[in-house]
C-alpha positions in Angstrom: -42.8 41.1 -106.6 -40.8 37.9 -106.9 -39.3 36.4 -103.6 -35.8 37.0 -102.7 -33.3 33.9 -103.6 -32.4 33.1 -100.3 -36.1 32.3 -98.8 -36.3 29.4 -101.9 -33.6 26.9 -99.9 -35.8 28.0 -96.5 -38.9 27.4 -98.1 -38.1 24.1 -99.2 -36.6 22.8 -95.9 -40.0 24.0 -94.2 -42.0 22.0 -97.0 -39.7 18.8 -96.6 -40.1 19.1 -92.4 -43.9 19.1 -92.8 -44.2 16.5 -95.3 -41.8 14.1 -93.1 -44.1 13.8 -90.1 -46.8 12.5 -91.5 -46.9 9.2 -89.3 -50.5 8.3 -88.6 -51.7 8.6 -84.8 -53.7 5.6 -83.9 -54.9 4.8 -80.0 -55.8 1.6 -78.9 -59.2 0.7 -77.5 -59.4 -2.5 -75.2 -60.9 -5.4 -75.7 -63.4 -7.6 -74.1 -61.6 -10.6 -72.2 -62.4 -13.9 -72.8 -63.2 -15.6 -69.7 -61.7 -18.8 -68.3 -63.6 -20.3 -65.6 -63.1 -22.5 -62.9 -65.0 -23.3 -59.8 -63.2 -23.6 -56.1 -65.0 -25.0 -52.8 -64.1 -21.9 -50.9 -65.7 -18.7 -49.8 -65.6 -15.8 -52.2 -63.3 -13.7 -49.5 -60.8 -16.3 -49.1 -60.4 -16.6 -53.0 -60.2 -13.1 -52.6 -57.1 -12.8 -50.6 -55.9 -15.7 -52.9 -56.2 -13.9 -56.0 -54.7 -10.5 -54.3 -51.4 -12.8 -53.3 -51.0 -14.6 -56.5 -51.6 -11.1 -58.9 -49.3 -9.3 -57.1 -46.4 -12.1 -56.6 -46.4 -12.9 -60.6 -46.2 -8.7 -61.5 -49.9 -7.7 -61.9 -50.5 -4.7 -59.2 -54.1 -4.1 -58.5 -55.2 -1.1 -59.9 -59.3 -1.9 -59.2 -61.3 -3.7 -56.3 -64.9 -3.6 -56.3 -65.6 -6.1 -53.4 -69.3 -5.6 -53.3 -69.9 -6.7 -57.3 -66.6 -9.7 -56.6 -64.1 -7.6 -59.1 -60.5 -7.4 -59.3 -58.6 -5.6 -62.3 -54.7 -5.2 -62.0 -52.8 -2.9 -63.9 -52.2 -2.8 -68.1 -48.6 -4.1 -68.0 -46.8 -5.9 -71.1 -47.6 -9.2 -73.0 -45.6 -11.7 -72.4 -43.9 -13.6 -75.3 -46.2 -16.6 -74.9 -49.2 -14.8 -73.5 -50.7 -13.4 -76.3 -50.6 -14.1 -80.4 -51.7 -13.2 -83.6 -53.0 -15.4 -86.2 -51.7 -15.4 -89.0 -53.0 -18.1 -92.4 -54.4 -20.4 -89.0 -51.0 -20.4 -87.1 -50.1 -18.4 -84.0 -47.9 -15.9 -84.0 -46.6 -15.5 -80.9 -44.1 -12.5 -81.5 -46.1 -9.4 -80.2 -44.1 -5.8 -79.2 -46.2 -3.0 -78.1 -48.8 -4.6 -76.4 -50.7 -4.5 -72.7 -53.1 -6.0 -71.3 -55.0 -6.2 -68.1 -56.3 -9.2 -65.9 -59.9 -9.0 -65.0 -61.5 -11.8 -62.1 -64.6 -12.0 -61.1 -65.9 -13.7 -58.4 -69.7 -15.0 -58.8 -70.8 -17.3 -55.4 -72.9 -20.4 -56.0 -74.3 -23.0 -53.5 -71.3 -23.2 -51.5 -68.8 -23.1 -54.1 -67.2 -20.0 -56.1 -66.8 -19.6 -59.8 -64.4 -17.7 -60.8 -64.0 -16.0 -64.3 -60.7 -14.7 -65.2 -59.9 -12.9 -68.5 -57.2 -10.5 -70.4 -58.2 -7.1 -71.5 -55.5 -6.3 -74.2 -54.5 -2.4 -75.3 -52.7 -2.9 -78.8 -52.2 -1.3 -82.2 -52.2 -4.6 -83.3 -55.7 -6.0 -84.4 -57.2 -9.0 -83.7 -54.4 -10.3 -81.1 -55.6 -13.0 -78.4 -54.8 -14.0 -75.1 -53.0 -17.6 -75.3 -54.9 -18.0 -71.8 -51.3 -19.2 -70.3 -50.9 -16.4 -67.9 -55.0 -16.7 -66.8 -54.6 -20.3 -65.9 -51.2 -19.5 -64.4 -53.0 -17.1 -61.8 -55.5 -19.9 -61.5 -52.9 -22.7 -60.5 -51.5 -20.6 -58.0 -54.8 -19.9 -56.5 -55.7 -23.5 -56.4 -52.2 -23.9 -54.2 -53.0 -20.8 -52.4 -56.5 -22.1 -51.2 -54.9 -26.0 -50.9 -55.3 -27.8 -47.1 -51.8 -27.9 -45.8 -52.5 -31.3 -44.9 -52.9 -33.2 -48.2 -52.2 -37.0 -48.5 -50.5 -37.7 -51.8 -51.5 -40.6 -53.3 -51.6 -42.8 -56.8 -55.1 -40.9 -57.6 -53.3 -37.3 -56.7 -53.9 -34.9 -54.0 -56.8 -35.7 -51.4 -57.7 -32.9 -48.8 
């Protein structure tokens, strides 16, 4: 009725494997973006095209266009080491591993003019991290060259079209 000696040593390896993989499993639900907007005297197609051009030259392929509803979502790729923090007793942390997000724009038209609202979607373990807005307002800088006359006149009050 007792168990041999030998299946003790087996039985306690078994016991020690199970007990050592007890890591929790924990899946990351996105967030909702905080939009940054901006308006641009241009048609909602040609910001379009601008937008497609500047998400794809800076690394963010498109992974959803809805044309009809003005949407354009690229693909979850990684934070960037000054895109996205943590804060931590009121100071930003900005040394995140681990984490994706997503760039969401959408195009709304209004009386001649576009607004667009652009806005990062982030997939992390982490809680409560935040989108620095730096890579948002990079897309929008490019757009703004992207959608610029090529025959500006620089002068002492900037850029005039």
């Amino acid at each position: 009725n007792n168990l041999p000696l030998f299946l003790f040593p087996l039985f306690l390896c078994l016991s020690a494997s199970f007990l050592a993989c007890t890591k929790t499993y924990r899946v990351a639900t996105p967030s909702q973006p905080k939009l940054i907007k901006q308006s641009f005297a241009a048609n909602p197609n040609d910001i379009y095209y601008a937008f497609r051009w500047a998400l794809r030259a800076h690394g963010y392929p498109i992974a959803e266009e809805d044309l009809q509803n003005g949407v354009i979502k690229s693909r979850y790729v990684s934070v960037k080491a000054h895109s996205h923090y943590l804060d931590v007793f009121g100071r930003r942390d900005f040394g995140i591993n681990g984490a994706y997000h997503q760039l969401e724009v959408r195009l709304v038209p209004q009386n001649g003019k576009t607004e667009v609202q652009i806005g990062s979607r982030i997939q992390s373990v982490i809680a409560n991290l935040q989108s620095s807005g730096a890579e948002e307002k990079m897309i929008l800088e490019k757009v703004a060259a992207y959608l610029r006359s090529p025959n500006v006149q620089v002068t002492n009050q900037g850029v005039q079209e």
